[in-house]
PDB file of C-alpha atoms in Angstrom:
ATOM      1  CA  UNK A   1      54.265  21.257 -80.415  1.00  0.00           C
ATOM      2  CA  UNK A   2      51.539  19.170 -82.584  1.00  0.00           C
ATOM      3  CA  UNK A   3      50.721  16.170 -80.596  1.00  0.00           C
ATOM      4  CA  UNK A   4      50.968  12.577 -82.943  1.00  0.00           C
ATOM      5  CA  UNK A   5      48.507  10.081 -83.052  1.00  0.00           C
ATOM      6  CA  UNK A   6      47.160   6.713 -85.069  1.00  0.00           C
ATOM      7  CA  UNK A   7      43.652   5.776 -85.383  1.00  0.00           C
ATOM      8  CA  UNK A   8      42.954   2.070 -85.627  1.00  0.00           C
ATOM      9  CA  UNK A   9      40.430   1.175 -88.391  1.00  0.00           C
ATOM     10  CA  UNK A  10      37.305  -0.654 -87.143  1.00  0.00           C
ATOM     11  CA  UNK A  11      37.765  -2.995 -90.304  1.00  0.00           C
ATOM     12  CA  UNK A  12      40.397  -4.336 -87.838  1.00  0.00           C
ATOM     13  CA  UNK A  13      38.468  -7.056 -85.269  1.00  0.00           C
ATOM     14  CA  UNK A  14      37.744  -5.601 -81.858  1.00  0.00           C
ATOM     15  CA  UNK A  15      40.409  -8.575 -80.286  1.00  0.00           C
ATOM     16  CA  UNK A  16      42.778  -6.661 -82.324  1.00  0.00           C
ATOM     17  CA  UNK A  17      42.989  -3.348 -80.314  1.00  0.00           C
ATOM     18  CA  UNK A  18      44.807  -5.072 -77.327  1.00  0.00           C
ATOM     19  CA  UNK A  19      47.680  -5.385 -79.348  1.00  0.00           C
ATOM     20  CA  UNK A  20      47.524  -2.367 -80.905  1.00  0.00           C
ATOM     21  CA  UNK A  21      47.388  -0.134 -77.763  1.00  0.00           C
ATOM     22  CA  UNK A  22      50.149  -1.864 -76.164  1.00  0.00           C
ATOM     23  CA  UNK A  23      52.369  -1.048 -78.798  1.00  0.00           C
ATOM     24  CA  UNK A  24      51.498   2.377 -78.853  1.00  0.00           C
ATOM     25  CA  UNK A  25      51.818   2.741 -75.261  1.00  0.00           C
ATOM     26  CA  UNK A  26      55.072   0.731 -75.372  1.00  0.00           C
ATOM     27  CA  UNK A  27      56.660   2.911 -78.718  1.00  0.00           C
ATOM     28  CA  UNK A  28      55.625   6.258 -76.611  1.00  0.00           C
ATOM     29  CA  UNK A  29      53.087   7.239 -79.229  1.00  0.00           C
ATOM     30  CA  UNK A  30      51.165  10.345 -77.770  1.00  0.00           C
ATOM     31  CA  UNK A  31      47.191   9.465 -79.271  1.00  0.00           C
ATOM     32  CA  UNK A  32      45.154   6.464 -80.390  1.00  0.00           C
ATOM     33  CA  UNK A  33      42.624   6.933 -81.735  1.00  0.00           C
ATOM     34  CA  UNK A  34      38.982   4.698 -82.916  1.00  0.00           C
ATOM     35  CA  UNK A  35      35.885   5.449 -84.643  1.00  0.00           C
ATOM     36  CA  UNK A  36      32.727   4.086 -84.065  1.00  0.00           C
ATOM     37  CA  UNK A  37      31.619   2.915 -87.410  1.00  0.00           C
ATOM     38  CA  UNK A  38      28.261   1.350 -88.332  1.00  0.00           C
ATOM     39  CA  UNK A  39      27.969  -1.442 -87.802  1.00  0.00           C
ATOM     40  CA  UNK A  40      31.506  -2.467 -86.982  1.00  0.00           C
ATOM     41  CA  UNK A  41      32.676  -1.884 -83.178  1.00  0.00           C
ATOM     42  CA  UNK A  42      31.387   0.677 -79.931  1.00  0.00           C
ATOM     43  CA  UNK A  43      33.063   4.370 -79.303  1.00  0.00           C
ATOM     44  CA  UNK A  44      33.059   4.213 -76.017  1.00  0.00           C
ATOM     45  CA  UNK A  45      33.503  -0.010 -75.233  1.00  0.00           C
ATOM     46  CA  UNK A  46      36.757  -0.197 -77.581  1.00  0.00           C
ATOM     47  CA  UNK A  47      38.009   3.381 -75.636  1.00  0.00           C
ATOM     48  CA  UNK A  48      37.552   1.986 -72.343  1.00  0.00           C
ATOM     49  CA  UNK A  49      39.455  -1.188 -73.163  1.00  0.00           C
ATOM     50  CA  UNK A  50      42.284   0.692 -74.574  1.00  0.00           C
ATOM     51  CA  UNK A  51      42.573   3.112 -71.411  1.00  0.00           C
ATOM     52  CA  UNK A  52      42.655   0.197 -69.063  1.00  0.00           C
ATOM     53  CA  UNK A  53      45.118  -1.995 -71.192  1.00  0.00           C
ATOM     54  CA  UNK A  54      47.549   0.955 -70.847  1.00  0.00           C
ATOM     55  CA  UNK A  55      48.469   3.344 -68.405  1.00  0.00           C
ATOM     56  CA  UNK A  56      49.969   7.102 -70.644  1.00  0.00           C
ATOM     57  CA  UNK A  57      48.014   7.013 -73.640  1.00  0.00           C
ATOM     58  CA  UNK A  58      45.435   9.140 -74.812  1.00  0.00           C
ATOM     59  CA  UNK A  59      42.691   7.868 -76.214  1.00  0.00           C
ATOM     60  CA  UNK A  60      39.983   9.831 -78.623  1.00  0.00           C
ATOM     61  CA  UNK A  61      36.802   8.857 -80.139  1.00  0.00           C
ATOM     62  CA  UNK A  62      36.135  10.677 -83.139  1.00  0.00           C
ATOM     63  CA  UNK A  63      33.296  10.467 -83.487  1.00  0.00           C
ATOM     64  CA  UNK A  64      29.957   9.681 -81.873  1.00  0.00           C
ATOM     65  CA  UNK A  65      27.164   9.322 -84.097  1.00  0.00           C
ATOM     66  CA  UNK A  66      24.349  11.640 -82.047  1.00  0.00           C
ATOM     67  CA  UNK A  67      21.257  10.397 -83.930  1.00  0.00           C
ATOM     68  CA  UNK A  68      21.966   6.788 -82.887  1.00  0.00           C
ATOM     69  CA  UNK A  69      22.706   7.961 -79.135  1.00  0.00           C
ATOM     70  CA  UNK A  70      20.468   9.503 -76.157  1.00  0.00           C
ATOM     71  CA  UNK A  71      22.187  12.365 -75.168  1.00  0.00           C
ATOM     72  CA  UNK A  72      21.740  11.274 -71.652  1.00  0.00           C
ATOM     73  CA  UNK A  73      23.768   8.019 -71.736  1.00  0.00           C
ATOM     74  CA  UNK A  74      26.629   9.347 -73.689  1.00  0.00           C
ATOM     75  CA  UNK A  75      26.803  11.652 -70.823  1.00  0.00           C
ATOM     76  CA  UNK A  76      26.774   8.726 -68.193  1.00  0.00           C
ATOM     77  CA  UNK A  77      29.257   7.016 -70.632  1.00  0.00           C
ATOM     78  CA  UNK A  78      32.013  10.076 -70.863  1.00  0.00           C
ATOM     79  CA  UNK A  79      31.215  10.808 -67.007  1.00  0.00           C
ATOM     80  CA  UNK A  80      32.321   7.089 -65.903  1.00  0.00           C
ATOM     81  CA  UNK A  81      35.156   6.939 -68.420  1.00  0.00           C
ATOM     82  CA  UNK A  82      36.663  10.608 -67.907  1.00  0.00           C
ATOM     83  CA  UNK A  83      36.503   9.819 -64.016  1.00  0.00           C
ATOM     84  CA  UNK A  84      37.973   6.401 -64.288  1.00  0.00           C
ATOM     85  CA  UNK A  85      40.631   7.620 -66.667  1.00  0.00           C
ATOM     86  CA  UNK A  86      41.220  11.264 -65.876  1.00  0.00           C
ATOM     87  CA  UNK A  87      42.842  13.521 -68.364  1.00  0.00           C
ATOM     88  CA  UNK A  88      43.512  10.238 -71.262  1.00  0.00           C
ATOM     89  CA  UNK A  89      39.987  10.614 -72.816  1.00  0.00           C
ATOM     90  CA  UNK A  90      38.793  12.738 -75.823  1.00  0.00           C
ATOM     91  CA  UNK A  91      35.561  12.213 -77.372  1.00  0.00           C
ATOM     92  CA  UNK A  92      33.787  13.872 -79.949  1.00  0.00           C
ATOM     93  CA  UNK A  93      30.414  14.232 -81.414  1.00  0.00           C
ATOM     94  CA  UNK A  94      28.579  14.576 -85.092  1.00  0.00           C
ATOM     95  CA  UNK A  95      26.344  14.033 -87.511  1.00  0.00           C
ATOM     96  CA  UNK A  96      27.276  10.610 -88.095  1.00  0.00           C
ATOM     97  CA  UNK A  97      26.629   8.964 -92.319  1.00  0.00           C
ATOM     98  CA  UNK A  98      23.158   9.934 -92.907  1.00  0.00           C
ATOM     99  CA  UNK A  99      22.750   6.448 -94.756  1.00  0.00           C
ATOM    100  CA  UNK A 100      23.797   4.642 -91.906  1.00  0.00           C
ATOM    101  CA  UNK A 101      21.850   6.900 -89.507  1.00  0.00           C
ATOM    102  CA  UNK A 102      18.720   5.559 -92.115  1.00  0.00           C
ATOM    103  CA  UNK A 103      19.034   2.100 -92.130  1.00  0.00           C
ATOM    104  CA  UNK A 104      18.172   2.305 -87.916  1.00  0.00           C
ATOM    105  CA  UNK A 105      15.628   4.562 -88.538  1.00  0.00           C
ATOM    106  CA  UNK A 106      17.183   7.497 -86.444  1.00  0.00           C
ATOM    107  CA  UNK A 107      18.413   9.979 -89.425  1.00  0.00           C
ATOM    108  CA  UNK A 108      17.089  13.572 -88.380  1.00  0.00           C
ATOM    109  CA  UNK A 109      15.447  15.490 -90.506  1.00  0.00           C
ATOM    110  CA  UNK A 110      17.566  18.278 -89.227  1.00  0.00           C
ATOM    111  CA  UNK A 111      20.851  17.301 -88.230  1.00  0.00           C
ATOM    112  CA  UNK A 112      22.744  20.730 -87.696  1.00  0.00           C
ATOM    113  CA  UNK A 113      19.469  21.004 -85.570  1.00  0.00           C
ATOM    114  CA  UNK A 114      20.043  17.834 -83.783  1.00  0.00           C
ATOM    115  CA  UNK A 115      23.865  18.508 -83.205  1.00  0.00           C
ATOM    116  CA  UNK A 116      23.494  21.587 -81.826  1.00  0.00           C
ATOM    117  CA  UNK A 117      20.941  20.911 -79.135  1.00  0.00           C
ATOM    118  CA  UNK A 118      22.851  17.400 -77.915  1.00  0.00           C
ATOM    119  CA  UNK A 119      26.129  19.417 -78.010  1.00  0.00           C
ATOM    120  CA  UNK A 120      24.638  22.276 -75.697  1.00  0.00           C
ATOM    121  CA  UNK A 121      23.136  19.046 -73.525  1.00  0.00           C
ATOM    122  CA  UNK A 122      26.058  16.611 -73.313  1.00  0.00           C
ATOM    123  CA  UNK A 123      27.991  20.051 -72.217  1.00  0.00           C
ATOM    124  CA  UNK A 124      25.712  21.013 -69.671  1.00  0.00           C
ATOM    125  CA  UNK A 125      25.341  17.521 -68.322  1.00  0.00           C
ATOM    126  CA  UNK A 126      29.354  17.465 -68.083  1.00  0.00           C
ATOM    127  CA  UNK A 127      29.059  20.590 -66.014  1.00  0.00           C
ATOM    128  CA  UNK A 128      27.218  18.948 -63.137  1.00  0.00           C
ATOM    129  CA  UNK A 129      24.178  21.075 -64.407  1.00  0.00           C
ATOM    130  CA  UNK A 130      20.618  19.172 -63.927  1.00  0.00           C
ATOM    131  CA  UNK A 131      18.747  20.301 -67.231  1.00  0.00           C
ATOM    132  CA  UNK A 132      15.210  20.275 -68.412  1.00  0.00           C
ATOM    133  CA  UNK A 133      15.672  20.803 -72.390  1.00  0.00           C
ATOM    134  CA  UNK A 134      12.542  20.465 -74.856  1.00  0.00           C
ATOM    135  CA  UNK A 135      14.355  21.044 -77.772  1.00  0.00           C
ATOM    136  CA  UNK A 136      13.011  19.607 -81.735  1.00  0.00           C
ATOM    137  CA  UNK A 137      14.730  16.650 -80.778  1.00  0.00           C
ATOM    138  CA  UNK A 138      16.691  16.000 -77.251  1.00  0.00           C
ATOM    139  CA  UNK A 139      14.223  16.327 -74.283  1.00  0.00           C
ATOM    140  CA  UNK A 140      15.294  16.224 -70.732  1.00  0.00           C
ATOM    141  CA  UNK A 141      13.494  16.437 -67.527  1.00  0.00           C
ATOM    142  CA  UNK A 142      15.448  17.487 -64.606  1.00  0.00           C
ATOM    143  CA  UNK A 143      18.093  15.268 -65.763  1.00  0.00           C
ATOM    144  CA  UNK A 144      21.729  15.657 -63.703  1.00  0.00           C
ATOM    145  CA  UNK A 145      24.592  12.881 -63.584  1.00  0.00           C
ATOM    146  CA  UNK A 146      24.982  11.474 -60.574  1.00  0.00           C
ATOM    147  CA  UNK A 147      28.939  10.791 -60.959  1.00  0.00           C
ATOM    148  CA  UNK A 148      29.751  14.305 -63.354  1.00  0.00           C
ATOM    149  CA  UNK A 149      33.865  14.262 -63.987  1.00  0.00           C
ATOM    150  CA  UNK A 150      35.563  16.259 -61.038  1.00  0.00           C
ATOM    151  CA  UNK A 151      36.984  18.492 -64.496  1.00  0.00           C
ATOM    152  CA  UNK A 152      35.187  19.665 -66.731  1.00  0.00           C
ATOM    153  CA  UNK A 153      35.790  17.631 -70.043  1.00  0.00           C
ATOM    154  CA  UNK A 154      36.254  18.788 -73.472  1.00  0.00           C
ATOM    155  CA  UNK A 155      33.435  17.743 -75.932  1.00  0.00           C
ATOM    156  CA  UNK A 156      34.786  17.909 -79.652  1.00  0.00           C
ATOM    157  CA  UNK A 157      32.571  18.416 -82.367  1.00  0.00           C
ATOM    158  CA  UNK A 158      32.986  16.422 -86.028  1.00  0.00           C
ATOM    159  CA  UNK A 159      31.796  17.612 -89.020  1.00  0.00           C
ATOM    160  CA  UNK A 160      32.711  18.637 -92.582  1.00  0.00           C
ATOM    161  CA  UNK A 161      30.408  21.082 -94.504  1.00  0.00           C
ATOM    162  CA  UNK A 162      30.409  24.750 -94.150  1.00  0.00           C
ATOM    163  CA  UNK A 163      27.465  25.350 -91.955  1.00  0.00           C
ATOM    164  CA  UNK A 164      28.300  21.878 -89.651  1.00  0.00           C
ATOM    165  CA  UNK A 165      32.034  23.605 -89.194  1.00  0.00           C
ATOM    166  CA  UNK A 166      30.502  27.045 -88.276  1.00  0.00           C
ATOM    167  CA  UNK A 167      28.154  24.913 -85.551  1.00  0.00           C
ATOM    168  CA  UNK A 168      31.276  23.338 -84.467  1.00  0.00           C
ATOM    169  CA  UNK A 169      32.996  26.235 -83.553  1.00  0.00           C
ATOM    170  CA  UNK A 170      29.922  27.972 -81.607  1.00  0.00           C
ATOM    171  CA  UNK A 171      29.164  25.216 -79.720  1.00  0.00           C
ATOM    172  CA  UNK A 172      31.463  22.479 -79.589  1.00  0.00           C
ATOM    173  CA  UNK A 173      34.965  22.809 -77.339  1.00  0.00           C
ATOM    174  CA  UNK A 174      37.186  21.957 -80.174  1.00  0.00           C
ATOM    175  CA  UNK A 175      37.259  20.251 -83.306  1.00  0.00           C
ATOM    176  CA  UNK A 176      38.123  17.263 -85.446  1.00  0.00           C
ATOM    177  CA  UNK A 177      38.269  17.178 -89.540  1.00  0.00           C
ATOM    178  CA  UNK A 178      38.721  14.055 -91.844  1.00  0.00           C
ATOM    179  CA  UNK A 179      41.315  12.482 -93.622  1.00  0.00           C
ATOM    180  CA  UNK A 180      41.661  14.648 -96.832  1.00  0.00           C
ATOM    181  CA  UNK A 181      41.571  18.245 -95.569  1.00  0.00           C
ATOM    182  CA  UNK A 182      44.172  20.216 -96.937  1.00  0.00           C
ATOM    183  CA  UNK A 183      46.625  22.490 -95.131  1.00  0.00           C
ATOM    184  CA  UNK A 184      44.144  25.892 -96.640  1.00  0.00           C
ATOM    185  CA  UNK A 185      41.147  24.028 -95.319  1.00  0.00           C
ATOM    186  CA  UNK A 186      42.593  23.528 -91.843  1.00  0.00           C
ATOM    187  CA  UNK A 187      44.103  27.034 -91.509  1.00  0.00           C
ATOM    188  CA  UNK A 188      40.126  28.035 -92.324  1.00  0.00           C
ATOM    189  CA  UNK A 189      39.356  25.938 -89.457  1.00  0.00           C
ATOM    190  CA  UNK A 190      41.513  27.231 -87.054  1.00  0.00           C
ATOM    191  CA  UNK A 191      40.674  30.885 -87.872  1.00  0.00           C
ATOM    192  CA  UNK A 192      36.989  30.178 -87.822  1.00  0.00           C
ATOM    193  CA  UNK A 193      37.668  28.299 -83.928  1.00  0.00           C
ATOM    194  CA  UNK A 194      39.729  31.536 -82.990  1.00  0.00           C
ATOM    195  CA  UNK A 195      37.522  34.138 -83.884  1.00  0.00           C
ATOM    196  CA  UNK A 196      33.895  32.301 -82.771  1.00  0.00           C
ATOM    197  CA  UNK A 197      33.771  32.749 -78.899  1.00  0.00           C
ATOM    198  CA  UNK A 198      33.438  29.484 -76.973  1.00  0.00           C
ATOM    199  CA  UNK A 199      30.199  28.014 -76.204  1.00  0.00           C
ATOM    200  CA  UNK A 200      29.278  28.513 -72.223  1.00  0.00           C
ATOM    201  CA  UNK A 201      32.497  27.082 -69.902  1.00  0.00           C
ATOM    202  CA  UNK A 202      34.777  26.992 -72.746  1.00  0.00           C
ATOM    203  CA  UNK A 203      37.981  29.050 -72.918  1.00  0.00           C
ATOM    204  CA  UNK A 204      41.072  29.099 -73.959  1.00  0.00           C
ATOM    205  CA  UNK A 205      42.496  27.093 -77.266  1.00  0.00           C
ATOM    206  CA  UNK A 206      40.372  25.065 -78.647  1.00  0.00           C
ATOM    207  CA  UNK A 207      41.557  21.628 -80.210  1.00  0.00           C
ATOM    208  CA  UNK A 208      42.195  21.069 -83.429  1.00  0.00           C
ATOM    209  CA  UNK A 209      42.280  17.694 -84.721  1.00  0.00           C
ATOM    210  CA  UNK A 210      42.714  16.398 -88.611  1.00  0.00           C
ATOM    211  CA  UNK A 211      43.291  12.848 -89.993  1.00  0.00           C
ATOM    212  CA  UNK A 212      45.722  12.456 -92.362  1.00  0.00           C
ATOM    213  CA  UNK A 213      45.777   9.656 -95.281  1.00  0.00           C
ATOM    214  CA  UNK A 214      48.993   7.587 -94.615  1.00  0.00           C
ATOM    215  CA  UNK A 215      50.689   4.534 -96.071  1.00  0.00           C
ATOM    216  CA  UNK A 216      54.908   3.758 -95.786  1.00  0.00           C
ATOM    217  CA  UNK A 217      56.577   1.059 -97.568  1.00  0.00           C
ATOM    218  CA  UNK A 218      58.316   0.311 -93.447  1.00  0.00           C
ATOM    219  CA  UNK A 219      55.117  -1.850 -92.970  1.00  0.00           C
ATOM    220  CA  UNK A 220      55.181  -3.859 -96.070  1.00  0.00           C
ATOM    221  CA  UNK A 221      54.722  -3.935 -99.964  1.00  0.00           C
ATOM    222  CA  UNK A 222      52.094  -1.657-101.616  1.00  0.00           C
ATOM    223  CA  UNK A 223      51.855   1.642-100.190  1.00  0.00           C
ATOM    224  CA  UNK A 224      51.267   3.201-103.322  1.00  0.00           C
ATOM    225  CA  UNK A 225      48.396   1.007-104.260  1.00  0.00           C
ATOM    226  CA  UNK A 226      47.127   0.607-100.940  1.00  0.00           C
ATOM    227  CA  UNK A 227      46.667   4.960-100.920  1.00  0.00           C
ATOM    228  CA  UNK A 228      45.360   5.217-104.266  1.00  0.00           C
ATOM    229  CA  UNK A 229      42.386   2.421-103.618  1.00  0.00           C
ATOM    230  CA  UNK A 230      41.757   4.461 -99.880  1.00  0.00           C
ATOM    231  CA  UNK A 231      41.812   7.876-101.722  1.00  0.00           C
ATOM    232  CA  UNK A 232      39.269   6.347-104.358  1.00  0.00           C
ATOM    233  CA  UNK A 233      37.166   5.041-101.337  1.00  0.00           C
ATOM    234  CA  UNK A 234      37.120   8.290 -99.893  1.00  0.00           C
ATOM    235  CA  UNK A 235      36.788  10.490-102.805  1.00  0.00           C
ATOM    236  CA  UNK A 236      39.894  12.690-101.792  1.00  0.00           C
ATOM    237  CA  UNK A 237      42.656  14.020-103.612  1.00  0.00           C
ATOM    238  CA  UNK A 238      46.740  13.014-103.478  1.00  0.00           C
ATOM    239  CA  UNK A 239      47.777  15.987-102.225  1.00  0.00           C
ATOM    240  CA  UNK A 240      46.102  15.426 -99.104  1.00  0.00           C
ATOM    241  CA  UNK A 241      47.801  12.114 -98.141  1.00  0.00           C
ATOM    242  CA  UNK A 242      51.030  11.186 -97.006  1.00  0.00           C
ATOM    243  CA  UNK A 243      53.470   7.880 -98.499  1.00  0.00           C
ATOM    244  CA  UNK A 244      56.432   7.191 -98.474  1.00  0.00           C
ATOM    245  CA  UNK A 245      59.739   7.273 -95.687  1.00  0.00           C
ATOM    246  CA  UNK A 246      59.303   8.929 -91.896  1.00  0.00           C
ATOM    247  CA  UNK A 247      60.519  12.645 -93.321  1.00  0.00           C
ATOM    248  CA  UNK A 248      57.502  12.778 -96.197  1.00  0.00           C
ATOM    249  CA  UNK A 249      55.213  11.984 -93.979  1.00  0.00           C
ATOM    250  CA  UNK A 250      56.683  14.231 -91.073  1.00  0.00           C
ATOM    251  CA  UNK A 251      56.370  16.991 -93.690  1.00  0.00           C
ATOM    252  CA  UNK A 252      53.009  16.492 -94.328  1.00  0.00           C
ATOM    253  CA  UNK A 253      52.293  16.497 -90.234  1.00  0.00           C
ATOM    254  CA  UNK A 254      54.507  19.670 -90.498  1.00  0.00           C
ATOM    255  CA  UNK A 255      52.492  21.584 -92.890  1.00  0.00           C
ATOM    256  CA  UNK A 256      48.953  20.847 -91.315  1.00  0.00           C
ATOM    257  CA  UNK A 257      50.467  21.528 -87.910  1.00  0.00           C
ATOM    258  CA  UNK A 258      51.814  25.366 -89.285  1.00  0.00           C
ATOM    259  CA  UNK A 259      48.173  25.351 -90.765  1.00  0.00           C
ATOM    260  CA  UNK A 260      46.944  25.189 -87.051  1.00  0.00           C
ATOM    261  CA  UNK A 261      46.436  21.397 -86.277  1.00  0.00           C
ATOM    262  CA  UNK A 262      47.074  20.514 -82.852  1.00  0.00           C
ATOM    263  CA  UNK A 263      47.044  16.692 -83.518  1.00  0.00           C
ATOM    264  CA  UNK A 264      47.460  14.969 -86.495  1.00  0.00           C
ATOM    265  CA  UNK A 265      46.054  11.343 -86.782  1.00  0.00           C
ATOM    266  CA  UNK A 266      47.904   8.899 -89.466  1.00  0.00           C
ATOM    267  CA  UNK A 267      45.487   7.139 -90.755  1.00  0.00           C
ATOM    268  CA  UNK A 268      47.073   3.756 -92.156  1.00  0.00           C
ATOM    269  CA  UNK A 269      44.518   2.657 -95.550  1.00  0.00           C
ATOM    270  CA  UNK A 270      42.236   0.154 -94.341  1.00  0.00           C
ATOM    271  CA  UNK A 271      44.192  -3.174 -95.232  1.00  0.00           C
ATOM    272  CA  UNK A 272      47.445  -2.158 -93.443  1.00  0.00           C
ATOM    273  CA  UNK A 273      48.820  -5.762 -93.428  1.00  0.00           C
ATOM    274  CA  UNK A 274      51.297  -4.270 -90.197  1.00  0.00           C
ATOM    275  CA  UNK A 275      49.247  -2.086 -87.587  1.00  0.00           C
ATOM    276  CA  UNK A 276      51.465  -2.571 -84.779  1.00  0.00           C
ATOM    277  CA  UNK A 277      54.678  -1.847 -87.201  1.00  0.00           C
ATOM    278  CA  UNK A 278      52.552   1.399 -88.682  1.00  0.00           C
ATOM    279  CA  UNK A 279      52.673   2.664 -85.105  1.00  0.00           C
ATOM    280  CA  UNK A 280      56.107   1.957 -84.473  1.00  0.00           C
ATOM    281  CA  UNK A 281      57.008   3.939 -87.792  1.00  0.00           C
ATOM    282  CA  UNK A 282      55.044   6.907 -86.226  1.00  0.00           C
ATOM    283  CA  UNK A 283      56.316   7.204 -82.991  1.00  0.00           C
ATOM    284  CA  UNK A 284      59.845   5.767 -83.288  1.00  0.00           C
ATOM    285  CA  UNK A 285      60.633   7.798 -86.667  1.00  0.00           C
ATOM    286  CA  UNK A 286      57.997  10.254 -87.933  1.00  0.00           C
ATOM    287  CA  UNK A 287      57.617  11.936 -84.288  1.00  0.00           C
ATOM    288  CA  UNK A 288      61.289  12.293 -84.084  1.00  0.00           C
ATOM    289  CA  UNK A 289      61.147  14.672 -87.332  1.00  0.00           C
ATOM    290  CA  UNK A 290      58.465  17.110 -86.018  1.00  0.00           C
ATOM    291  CA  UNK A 291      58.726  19.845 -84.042  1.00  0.00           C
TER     292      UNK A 291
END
């Protein structure tokens, strides 16, 4: 069964999310989720807030900009959180925007270079493993955690061009793809995670997560116009967003889950004037409608 989630924007302000979790822990929805944005809000600070503010949900970070990070203290940081909060945490990893990545003077000169060596690191360093890595651009010298999570956690790799997918899928333990991915695109994905063997510890399925583009006229007037100015902003096509009642927009969770999702994220256009309602909708009436 494809698992349901909601990401909440980081256009929304941080005092926001309190409000927002507890109504998706209260409606039963299965996933939040949160990005961590230049120069908006934190990953990992905003994640850790929502965990402790509720006690069932899961809560993903997708994704972790690894240019603007030392692998080293994204390791403490999913250590402390996985331990504190077993089993409720996903994060993933990527390139991050390049332009973004620029303006701090941290943009790699080879990023698929950059991902894969922080990937293999933050991994390792999840293991237990101490590591001494010089690598183009992560370096570590007999580096181990001292608090590593009891189980081994997942590490999810973001990313959106060909060769960034194919990295993905050799190194990363599952992945995540943007708003505006259609159905083809994600059954590509899911073939390419099947037939890549998994990176060193990995096993088993790896997860599949995609965004999907989502406005309902439940939370409020505008849905239409609200999609087409996000679809604009995002240079992506109608056919890979969702409006209207609970069963289009189950149908479109339908068709990316037969595609091979295993969790689709509604993602609400950045001026939903009714977060809190948005998540009802999803978990009171589009979960319902998919199996």
């Amino acid at each position: 069964m494809v698992s349901l989630g909601v990401v909440f924007r980081p256009q929304l302000p941080p005092e926001r999310l309190r409000s927002v979790a507890r109504a998706a822990e209260e409606a039963g929805l299965e996933q939040l989720w949160l990005w961590e944005d230049c120069f908006l809000e934190s990953g990992i600070a905003a994640a850790s807030a929502a965990l402790a503010w509720t006690e069932r949900l899961r809560v993903g970070v997708g994704l972790l900009p690894v240019p603007l990070r030392n692998v080293a203290l994204t390791a403490m940081e999913a250590a402390t959180v996985h331990r504190m909060f077993p089993g409720r945490a996903v994060l993933a990893v990527g390139h991050g925007v390049q332009d973004w990545m620029g303006q701090v003077g941290v943009r790699a000169e080879s990023p698929l270079t950059l991902l894969r060596e922080y990937t293999d690191a933050l991994r390792g360093l999840l293991r237990g493993e101490r590591l001494t890595v010089d690598g183009r651009y992560v370096r570590l010298d007999g580096v181990a955690l001292g608090w590593p999570p009891p189980q081994v956690p997942a590490v999810l790799g973001g990313a959106s061009g060909p060769r960034s997918l194919r990295l993905v899928a050799e190194a990363a333990d599952g992945a995540v793809l943007t708003a505006g991915t259609s159905p083809e695109a994600v059954r590509r994905m899911r073939r390419l995670l099947d037939e890549t063997p998994p990176p060193e510890g990995g096993g088993g399925r790896r997860e599949l997560v995609v965004y999907l583009h989502t406005a309902t006229g439940a939370t409020g007037p505008g849905a239409d116009a609200r999609m087409r100015a996000e679809l604009e902003a995002f240079g992506d096509t109608p056919d890979t967003a969702a409006t209207g009642d609970a069963a289009t927009v189950a149908a479109a969770v339908e068709r990316l889950a037969e595609a091979g999702a295993d969790t689709v994220v509604l993602q609400p256009a950045a001026d939903e004037p009714d977060v809190e309602g948005f998540i009802r909708f999803a978990a009171r009436e589009v979960r319902p409608l998919v199996g």
